[in-house]
Short mmCIF file of C-alpha atoms and ligand atoms in Angstrom, two decimals:
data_model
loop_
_atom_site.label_atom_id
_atom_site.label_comp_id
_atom_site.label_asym_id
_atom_site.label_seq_id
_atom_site.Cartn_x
_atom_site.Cartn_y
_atom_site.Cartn_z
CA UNK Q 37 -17.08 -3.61 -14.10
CA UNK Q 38 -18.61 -5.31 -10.71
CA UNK Q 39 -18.03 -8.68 -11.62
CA UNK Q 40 -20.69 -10.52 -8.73
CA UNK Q 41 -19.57 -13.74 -9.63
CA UNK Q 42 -16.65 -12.97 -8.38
CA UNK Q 43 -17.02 -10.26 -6.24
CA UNK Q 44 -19.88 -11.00 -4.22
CA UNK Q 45 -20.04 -14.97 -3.92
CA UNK Q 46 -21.33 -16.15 -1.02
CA UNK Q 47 -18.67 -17.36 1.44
CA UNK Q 48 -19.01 -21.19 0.60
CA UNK Q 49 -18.63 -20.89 -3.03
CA UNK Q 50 -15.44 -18.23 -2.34
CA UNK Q 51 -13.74 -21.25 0.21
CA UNK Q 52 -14.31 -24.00 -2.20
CA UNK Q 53 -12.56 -22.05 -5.21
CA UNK Q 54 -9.60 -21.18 -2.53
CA UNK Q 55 -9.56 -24.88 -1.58
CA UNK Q 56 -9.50 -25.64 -5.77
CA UNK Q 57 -6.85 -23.11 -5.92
CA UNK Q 58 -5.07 -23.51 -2.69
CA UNK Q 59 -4.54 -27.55 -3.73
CA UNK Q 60 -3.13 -26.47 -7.43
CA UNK Q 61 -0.37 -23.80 -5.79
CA UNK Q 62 0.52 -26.66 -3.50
CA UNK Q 63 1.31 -29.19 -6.34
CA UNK Q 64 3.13 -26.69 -8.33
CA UNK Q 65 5.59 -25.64 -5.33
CA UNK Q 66 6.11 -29.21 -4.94
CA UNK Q 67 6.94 -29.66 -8.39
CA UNK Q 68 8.90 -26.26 -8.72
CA UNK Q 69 11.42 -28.27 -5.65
CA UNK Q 70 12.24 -24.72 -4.78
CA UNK Q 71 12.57 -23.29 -0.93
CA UNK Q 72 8.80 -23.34 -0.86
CA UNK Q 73 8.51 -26.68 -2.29
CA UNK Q 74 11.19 -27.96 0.22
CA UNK Q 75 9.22 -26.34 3.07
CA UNK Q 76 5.99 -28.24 2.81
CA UNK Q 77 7.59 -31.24 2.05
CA UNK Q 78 9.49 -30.84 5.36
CA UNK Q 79 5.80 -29.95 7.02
CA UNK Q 80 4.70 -33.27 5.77
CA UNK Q 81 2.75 -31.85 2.96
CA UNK Q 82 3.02 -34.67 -0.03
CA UNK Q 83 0.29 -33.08 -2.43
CA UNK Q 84 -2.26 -30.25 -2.62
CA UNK Q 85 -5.27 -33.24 -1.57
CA UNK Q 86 -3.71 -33.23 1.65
CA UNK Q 87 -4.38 -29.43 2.20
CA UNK Q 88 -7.69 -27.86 3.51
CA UNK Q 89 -8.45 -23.86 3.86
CA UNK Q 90 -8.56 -24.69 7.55
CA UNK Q 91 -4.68 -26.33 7.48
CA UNK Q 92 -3.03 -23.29 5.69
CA UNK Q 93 -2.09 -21.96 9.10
CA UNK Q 94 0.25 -24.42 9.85
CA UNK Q 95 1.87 -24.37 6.37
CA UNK Q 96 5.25 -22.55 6.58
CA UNK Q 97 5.43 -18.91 5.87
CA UNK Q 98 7.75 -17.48 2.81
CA UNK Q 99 9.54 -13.67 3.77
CA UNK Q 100 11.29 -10.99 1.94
CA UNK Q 101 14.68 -12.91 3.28
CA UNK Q 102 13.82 -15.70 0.77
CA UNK Q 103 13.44 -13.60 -2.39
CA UNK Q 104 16.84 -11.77 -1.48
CA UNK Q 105 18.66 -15.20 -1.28
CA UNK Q 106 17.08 -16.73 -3.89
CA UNK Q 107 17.33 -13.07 -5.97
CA UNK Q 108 16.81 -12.86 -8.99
CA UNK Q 109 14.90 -16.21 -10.04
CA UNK Q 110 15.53 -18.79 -7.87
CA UNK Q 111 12.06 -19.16 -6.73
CA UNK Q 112 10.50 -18.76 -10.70
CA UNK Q 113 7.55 -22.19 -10.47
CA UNK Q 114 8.27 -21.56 -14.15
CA UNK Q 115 10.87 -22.30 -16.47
CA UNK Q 116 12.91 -19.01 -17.01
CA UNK Q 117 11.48 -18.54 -21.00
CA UNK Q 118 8.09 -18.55 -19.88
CA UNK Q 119 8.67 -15.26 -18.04
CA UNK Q 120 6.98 -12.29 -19.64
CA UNK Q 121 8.46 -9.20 -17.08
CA UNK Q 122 10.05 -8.55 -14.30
CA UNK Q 123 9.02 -6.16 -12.34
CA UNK Q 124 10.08 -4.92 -8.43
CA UNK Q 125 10.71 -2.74 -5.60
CA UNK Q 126 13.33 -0.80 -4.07
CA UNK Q 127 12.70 -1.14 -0.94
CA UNK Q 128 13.20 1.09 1.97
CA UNK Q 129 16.44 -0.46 2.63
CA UNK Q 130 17.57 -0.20 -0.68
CA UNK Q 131 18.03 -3.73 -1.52
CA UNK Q 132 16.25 -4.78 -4.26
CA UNK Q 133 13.27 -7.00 -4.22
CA UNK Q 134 12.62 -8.48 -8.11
CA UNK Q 135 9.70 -10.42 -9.00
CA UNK Q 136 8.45 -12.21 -12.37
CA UNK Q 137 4.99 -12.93 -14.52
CA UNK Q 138 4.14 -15.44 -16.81
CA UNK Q 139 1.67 -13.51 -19.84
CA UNK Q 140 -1.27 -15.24 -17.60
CA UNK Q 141 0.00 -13.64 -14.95
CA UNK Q 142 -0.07 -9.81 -16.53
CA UNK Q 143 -3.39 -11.06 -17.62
CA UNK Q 144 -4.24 -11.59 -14.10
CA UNK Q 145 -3.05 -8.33 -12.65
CA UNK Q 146 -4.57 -6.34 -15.55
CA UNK Q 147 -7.65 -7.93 -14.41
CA UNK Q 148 -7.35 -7.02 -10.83
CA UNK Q 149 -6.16 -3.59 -11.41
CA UNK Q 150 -8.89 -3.06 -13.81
CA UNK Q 151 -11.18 -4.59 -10.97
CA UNK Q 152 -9.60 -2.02 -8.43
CA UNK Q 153 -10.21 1.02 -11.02
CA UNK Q 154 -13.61 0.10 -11.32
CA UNK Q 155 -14.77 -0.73 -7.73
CA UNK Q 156 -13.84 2.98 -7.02
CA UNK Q 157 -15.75 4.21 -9.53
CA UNK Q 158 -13.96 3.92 -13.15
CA UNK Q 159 -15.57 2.57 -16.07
CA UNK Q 160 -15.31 1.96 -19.51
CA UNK Q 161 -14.93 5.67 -21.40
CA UNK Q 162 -13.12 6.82 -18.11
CA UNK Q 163 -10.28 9.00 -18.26
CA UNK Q 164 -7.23 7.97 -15.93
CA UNK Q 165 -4.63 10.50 -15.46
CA UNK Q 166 -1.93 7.84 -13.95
CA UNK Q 167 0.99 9.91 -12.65
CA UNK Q 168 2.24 6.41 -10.40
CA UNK Q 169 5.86 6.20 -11.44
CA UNK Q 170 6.46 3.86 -14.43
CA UNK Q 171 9.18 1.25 -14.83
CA UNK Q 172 10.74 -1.47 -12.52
CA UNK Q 173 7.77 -0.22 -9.78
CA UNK Q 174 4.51 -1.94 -10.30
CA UNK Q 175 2.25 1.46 -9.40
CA UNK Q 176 2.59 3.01 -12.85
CA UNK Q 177 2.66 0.08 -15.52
CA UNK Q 178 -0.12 -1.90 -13.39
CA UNK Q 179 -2.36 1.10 -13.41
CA UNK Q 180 -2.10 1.24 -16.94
CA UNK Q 181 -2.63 -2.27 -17.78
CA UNK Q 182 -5.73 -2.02 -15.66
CA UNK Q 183 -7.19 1.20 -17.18
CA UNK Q 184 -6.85 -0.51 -20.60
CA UNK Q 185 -8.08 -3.73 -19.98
CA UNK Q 186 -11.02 -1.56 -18.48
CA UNK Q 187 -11.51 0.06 -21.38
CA UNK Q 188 -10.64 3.21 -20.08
CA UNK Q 189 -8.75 6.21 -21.93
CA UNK Q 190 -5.18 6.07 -19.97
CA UNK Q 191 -2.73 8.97 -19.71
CA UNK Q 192 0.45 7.28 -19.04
CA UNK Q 193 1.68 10.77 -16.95
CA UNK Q 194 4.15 9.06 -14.61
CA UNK Q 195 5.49 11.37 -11.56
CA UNK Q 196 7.20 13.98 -11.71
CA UNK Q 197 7.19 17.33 -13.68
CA UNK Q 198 3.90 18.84 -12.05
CA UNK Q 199 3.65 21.94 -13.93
CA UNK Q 200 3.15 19.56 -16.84
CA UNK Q 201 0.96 17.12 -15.09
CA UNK Q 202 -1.61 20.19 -14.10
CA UNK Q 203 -1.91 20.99 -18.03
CA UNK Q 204 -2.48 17.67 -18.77
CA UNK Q 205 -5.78 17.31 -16.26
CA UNK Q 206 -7.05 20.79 -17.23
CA UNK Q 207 -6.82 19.84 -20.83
CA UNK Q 208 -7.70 16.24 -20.98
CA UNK Q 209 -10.46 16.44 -17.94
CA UNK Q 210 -9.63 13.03 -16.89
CA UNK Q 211 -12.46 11.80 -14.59
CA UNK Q 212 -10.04 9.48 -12.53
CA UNK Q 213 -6.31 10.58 -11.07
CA UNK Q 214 -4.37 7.78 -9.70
CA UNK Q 215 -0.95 8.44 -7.71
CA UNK Q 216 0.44 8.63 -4.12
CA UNK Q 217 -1.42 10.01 -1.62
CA UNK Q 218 1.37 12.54 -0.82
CA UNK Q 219 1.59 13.47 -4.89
CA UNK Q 220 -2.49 13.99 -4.81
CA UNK Q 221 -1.99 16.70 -2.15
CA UNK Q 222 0.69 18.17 -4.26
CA UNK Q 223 -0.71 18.02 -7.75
CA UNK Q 224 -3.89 19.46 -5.98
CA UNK Q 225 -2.17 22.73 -4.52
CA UNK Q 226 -0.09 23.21 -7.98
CA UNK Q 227 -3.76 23.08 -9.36
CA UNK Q 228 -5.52 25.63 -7.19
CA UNK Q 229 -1.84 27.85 -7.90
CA UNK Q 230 -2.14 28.00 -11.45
CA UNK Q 231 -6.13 28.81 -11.11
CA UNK Q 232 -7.20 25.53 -12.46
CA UNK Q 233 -10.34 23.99 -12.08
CA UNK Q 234 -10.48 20.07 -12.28
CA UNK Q 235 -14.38 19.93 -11.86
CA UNK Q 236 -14.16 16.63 -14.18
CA UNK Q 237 -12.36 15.04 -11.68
CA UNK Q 238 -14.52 12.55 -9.84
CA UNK Q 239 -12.19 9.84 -8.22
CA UNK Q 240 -8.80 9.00 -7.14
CA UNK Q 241 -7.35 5.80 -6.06
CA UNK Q 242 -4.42 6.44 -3.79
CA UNK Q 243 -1.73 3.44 -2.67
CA UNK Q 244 1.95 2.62 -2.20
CA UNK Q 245 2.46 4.10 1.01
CA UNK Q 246 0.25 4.74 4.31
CA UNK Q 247 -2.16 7.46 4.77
CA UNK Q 248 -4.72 7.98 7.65
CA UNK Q 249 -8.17 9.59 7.26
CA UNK Q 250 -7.16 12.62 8.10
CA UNK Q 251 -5.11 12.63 5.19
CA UNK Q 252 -7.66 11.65 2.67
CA UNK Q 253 -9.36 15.14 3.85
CA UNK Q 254 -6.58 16.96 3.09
CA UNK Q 255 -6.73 15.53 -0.18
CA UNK Q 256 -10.68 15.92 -0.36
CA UNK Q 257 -10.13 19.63 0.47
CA UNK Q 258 -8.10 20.50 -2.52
CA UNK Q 259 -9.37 18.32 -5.14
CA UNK Q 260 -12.69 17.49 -5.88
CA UNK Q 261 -13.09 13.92 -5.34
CA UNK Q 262 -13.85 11.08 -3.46
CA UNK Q 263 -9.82 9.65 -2.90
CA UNK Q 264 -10.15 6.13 -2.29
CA UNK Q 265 -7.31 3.84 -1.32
CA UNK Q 266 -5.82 1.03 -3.51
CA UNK Q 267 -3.37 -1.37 -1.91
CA UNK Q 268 -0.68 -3.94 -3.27
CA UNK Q 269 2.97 -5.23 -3.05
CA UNK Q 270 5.35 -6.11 -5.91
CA UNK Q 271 5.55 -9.53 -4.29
CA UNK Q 272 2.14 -10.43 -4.37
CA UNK Q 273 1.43 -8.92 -8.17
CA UNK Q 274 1.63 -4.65 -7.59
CA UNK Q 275 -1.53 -2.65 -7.28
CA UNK Q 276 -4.64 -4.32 -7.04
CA UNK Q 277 -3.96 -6.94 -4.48
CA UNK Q 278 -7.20 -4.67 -2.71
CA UNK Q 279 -9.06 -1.19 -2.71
CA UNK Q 280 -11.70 0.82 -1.30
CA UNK Q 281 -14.97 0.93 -2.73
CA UNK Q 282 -17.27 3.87 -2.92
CA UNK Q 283 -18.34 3.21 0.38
CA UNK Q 284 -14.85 4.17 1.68
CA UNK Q 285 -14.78 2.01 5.04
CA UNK Q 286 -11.95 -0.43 4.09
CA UNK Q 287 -10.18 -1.96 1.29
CA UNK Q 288 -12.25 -5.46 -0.66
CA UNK Q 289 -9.07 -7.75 -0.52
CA UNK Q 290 -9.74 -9.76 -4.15
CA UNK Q 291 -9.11 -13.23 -2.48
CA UNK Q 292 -10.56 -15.22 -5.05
CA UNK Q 293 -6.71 -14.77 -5.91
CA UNK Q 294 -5.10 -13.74 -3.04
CA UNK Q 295 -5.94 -15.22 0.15
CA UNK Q 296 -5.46 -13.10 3.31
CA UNK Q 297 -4.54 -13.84 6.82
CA UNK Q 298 -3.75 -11.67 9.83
CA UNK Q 299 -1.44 -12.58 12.29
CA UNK Q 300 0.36 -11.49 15.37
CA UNK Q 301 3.83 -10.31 14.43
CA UNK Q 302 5.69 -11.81 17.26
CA UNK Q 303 4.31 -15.19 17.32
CA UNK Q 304 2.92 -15.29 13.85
CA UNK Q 305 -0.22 -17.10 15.26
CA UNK Q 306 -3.31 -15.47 13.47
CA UNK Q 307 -5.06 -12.63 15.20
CA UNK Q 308 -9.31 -12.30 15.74
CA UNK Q 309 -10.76 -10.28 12.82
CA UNK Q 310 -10.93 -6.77 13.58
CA UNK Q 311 -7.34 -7.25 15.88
CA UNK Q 312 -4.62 -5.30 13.84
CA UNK Q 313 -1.69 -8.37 12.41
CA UNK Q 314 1.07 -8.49 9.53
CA UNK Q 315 -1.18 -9.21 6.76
CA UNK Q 316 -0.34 -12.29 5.22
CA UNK Q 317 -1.14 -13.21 1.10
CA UNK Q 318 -1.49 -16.50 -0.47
CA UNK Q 319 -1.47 -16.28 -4.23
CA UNK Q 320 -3.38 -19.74 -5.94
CA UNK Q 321 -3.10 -18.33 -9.25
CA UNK Q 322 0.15 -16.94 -9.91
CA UNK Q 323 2.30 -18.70 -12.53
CA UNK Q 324 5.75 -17.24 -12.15
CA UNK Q 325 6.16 -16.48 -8.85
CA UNK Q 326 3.61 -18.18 -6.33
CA UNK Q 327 3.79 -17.28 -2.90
CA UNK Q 328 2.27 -18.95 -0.09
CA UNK Q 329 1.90 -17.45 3.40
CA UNK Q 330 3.95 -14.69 2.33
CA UNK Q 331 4.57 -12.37 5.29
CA UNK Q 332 4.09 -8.67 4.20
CA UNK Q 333 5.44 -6.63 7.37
CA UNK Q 334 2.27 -4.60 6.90
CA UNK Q 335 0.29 -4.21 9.76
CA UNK Q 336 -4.04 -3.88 9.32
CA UNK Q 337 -6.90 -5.65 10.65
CA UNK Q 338 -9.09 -7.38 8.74
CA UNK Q 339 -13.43 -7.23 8.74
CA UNK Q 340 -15.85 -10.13 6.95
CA UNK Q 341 -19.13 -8.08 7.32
CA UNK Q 342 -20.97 -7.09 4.47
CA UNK Q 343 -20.60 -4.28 2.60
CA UNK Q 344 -23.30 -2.09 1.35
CA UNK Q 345 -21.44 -1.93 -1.97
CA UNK Q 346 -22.86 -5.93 -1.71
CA UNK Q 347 -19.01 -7.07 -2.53
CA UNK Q 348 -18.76 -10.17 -0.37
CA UNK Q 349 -14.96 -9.96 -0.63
CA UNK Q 350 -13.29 -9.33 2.95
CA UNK Q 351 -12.15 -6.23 3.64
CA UNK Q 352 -8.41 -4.80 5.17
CA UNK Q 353 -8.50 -1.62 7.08
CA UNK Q 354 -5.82 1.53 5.81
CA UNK Q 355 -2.59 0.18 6.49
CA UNK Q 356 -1.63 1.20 10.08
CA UNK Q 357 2.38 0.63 9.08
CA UNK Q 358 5.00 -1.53 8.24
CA UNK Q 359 6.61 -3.21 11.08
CA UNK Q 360 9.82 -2.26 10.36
CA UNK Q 361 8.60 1.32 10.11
CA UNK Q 362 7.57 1.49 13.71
CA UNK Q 363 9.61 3.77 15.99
CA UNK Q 364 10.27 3.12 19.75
CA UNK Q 365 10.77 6.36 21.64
CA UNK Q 366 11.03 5.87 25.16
CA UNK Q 367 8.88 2.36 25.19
CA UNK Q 368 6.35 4.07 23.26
CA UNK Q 369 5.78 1.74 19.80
CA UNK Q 370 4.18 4.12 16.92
CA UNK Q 371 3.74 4.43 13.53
CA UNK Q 372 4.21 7.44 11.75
CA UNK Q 373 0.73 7.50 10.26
CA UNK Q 374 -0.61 7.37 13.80
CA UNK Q 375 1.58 11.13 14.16
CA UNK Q 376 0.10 11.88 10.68
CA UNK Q 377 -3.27 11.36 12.54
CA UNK Q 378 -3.33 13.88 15.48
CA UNK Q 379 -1.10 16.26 13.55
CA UNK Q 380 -3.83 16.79 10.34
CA UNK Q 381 -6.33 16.23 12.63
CA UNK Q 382 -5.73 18.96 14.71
CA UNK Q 383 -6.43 21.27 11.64
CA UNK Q 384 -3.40 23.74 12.92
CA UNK Q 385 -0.99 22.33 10.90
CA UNK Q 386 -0.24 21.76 6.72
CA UNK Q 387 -0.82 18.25 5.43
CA UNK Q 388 3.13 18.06 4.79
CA UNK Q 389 5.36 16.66 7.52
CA UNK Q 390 8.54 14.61 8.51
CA UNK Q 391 9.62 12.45 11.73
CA UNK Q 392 13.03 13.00 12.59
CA UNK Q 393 14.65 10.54 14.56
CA UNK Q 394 17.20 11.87 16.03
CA UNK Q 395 20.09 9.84 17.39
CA UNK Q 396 23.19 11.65 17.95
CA UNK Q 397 22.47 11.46 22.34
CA UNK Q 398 22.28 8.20 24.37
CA UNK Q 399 18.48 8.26 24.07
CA UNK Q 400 16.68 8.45 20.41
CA UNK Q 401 14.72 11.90 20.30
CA UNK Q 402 11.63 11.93 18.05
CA UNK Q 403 11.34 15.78 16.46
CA UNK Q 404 8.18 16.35 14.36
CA UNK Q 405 8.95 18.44 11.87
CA UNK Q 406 5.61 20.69 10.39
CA UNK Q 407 4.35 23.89 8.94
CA UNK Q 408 1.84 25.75 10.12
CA UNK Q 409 -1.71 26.20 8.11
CA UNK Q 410 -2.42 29.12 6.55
CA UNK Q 411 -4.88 30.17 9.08
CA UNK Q 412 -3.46 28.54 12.35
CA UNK Q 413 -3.41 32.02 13.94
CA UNK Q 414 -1.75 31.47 17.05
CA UNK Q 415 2.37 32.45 17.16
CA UNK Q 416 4.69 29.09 16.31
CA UNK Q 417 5.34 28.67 20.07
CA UNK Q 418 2.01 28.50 20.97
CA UNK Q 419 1.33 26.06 18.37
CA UNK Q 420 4.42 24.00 18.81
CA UNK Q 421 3.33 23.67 22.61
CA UNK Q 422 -0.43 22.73 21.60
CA UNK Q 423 1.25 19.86 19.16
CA UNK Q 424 3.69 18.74 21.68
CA UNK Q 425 0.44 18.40 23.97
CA UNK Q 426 -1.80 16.49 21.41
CA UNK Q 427 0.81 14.14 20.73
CA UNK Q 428 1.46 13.16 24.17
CA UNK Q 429 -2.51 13.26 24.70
CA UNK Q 430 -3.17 10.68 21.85
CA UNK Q 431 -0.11 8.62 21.51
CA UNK Q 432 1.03 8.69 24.64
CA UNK Q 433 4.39 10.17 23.05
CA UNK Q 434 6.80 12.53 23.95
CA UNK Q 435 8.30 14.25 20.60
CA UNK Q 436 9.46 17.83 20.20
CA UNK Q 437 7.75 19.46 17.42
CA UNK Q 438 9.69 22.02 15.19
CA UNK Q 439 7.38 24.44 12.87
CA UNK Q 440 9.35 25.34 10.07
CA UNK Q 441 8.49 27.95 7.48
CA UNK Q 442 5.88 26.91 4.76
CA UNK Q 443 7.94 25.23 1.62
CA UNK Q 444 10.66 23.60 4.00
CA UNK Q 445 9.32 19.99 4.49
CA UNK Q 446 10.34 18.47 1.21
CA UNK Q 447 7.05 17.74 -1.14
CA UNK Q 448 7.17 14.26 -3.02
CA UNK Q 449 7.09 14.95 -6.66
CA UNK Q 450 8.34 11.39 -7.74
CA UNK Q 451 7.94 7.85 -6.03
CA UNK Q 452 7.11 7.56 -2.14
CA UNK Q 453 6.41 10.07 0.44
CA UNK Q 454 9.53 9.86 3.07
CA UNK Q 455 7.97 10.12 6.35
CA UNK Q 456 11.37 8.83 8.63
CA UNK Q 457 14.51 10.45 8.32
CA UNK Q 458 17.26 9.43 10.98
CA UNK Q 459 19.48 11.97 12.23
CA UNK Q 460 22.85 10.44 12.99
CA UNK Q 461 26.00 12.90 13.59
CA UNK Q 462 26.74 15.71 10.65
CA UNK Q 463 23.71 18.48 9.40
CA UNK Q 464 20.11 18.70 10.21
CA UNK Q 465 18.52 16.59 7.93
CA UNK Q 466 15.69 19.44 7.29
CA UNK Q 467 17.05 23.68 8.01
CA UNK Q 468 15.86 25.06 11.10
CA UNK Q 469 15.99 21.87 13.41
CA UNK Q 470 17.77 22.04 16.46
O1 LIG J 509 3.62 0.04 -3.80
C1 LIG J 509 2.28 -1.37 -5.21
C2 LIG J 509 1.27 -0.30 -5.35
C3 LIG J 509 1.40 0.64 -6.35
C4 LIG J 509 0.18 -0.26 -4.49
C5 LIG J 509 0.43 1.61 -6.51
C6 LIG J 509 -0.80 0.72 -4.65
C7 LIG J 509 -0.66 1.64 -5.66
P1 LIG J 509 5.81 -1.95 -3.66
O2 LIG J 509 6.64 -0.88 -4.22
O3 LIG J 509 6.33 -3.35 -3.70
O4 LIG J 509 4.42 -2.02 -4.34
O5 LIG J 509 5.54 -1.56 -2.14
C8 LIG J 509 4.68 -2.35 -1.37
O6 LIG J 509 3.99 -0.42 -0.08
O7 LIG J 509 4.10 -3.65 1.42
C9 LIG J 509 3.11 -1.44 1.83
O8 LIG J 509 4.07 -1.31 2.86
C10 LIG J 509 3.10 -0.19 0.99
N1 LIG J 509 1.76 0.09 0.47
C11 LIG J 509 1.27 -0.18 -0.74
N2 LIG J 509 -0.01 0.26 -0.86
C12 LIG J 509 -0.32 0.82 0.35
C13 LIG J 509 -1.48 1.44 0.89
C14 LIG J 509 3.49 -1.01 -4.37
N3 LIG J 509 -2.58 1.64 0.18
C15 LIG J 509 4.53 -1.74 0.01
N4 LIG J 509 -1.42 1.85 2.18
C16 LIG J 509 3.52 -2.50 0.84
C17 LIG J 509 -0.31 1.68 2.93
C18 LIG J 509 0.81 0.69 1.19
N5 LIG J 509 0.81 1.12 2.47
#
């Protein structure tokens, strides 16, 4: 439940328990002598006493490249017995990224996923309906560690099987559904196809990959809820790193634990509040696998007004991207939830779509791939034209836009949407592109 001790301190109490916290990571990374350690000592750092809120700026930054090296426990702060489970991510390059908790440090992330549950509406005597994939991923085993330590009812679902899923809600009448955004959509339409009602359903909390507003319509229009977002990263402990509250106008970062930065990409200097920058998380508290400046790739922009939840925690924006998700065509940078954007928005198209780079010519060719909604009326030329306008209009982007027949962009039934497919030489990666 809304914890205001912890959620709503006022900002002087929240930087003196960073400071507390910030000083105890620093010892222990000096004591683990791992690459972190190694780092600040090489930054002149001796001991946490000679670190302030204001310094960690200049303290070096950990990446992704550091857990491969050092893959799979080279950076444990903790001696290898002491560590409860591993858990991790695939990645989008399929290379592995593993991380590790300490018991305290389930503890902690049952706490903060049970925190996340509850700031979008959950409560104790909730039923969560968590169809987040479980196993080495964090979405589905975090969820459920949160719903229990809630004191929810949880209905470990995983993805997957959706005829099965769509009994399960109309029997069980959860009141919460937690999944991917893209899944939401899909277990909604499967729903409304097999004439179910889900009128118990009140919330969802929606995560692991980006989604823009005009998304969360979609999803708003075929389920009845309020779908909030939830946000996390294996690295930093899984789900519940941050997550929308009722209020639904960004994501309450919980930085009593994880400390948040922004920064410009490039330079890695920190950008003004409300400038999009590569998020970057501190963790004080972890036990196993303490981070510090760990740099996310995930682009947002972060806002320390008050909310009128009265959560004084800061809040993220959606996600715009991932860095390395960004496509360049012709000098135009974009991310594919900015496409996602104008296309949903335009309310002529279905909420399922795919960005096909296309590389087989000497320049890269962006073709959006989309179905038309059910009551688009005009003929698919007219409405491929229309697109092809909008995007340019909006983005600045010139894409070709293919409408394919309903059912041909591949729904996500298990793990993460796939927005970005590359087209090299050999087949269309989706029938009916040319
Ligand atoms: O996706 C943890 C998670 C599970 C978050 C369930 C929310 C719900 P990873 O598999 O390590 O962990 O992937 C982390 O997914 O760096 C982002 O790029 C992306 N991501 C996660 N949540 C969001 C979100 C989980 N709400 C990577 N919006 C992150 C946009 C998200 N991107």
């Amino acid at each position: 439940m809304f914890d205001p001790r912890a959620e709503a301190m006022s900002t002087d109490e929240r930087a003196a328990l960073q400071r507390h916290r910030l000083w105890g990571l620093v010892d222990r990374l000096l004591a683990a002598g791992g690459v972190q350690g190694r780092r600040l000592k090489e930054a002149g750092v001796g001991g946490g006493a000679d670190v302030t809120l204001a310094d960690l700026g200049r303290l070096p930054f950990t990446t992704k490249r550091d857990l491969w090296d050092e893959y799979p426990f080279g950076m444990l702060a903790v001696p290898r017995d002491q560590v409860a489970a591993v858990h991790g991510s695939s990645g989008t390059r399929g290379r592995p990224t593993l991380v590790a908790y300490t018991r305290a440090d389930l503890d902690l992330w049952a706490a903060m996923c049970a925190r996340s549950l509850s700031c979008a509406g959950a409560a104790p005597g909730s039923i969560v309906h968590n169809a987040y994939g479980y196993g080495l991923f964090t979405g589905g085993i975090g969820i459920h560690q949160g719903a229990v330590a809630l004191g929810a009812t949880v209905v470990p679902m995983s993805g997957g099987m959706t005829d099965r899923q769509v009994r399960m809600l109309a029997d069980l009448r959860p009141d919460i559904l937690t999944c991917t955004p893209a899944y939401a959509l899909r277990l909604g339409e499967a729903a409304a196809e097999a004439g179910v009602e889900l009128h118990a359903l009140k919330a969802g909390l929606f995560g692991a990959e980006p989604w823009s507003e005009e998304l969360r319509a979609s999803i708003e229009a075929v389920l009845p809820i309020k779908a909030m977002d939830i946000y996390g990263l294996s690295e930093v402990i899984g789900p519940g790193v941050a997550t929308e509250c009722l209020e639904q106008d960004g994501l309450h970062v919980n930085e009593d634990h994880f400390i948040v930065e922004a920064v410009d990409p490039a330079t890695g200097e920190r950008v003004e509040d409300g400038t999009p920058g590569e998020l970057v998380f501190t963790t004080p508290t972890k036990q196993a696998l303490p981070l510090l400046r760990y740099r996310t790739g995930d682009i947002a922009s972060l806002d320390r007004a008050e909310c009128a939840c009265g959560r004084t925690l800061v809040r993220m924006s959606k996600v715009l991207g991932r860095a390395d998700d960004m496509i360049v065509v012709r000098g135009v940078n974009v991310y594919p939830s900015e496409v996602e954007r104008v296309l949903l928005g335009s309310g002529l198209v279905a909420p399922h779509y795919q960005l096909v780079v296309d590389r087989r010519g000497p320049a890269v060719r962006l073709l959006v791939a989309c179905e038309a909604a059910p009551d688009a009326g005009s003929g698919s030329d007219d409405l491929r034209a229309e697109l092809v306008h909008r995007l340019h209009e909006a983005l600045g982007l010139t894409a070709d836009v293919a409408v394919l027949p309903a059912g041909t962009v591949p729904r996500v039934e298990v793990g993460k949407a796939v927005r970005v497919v590359g087209w090299e030489d050999g087949p269309a990666p989706l029938p009916g592109l040319a």
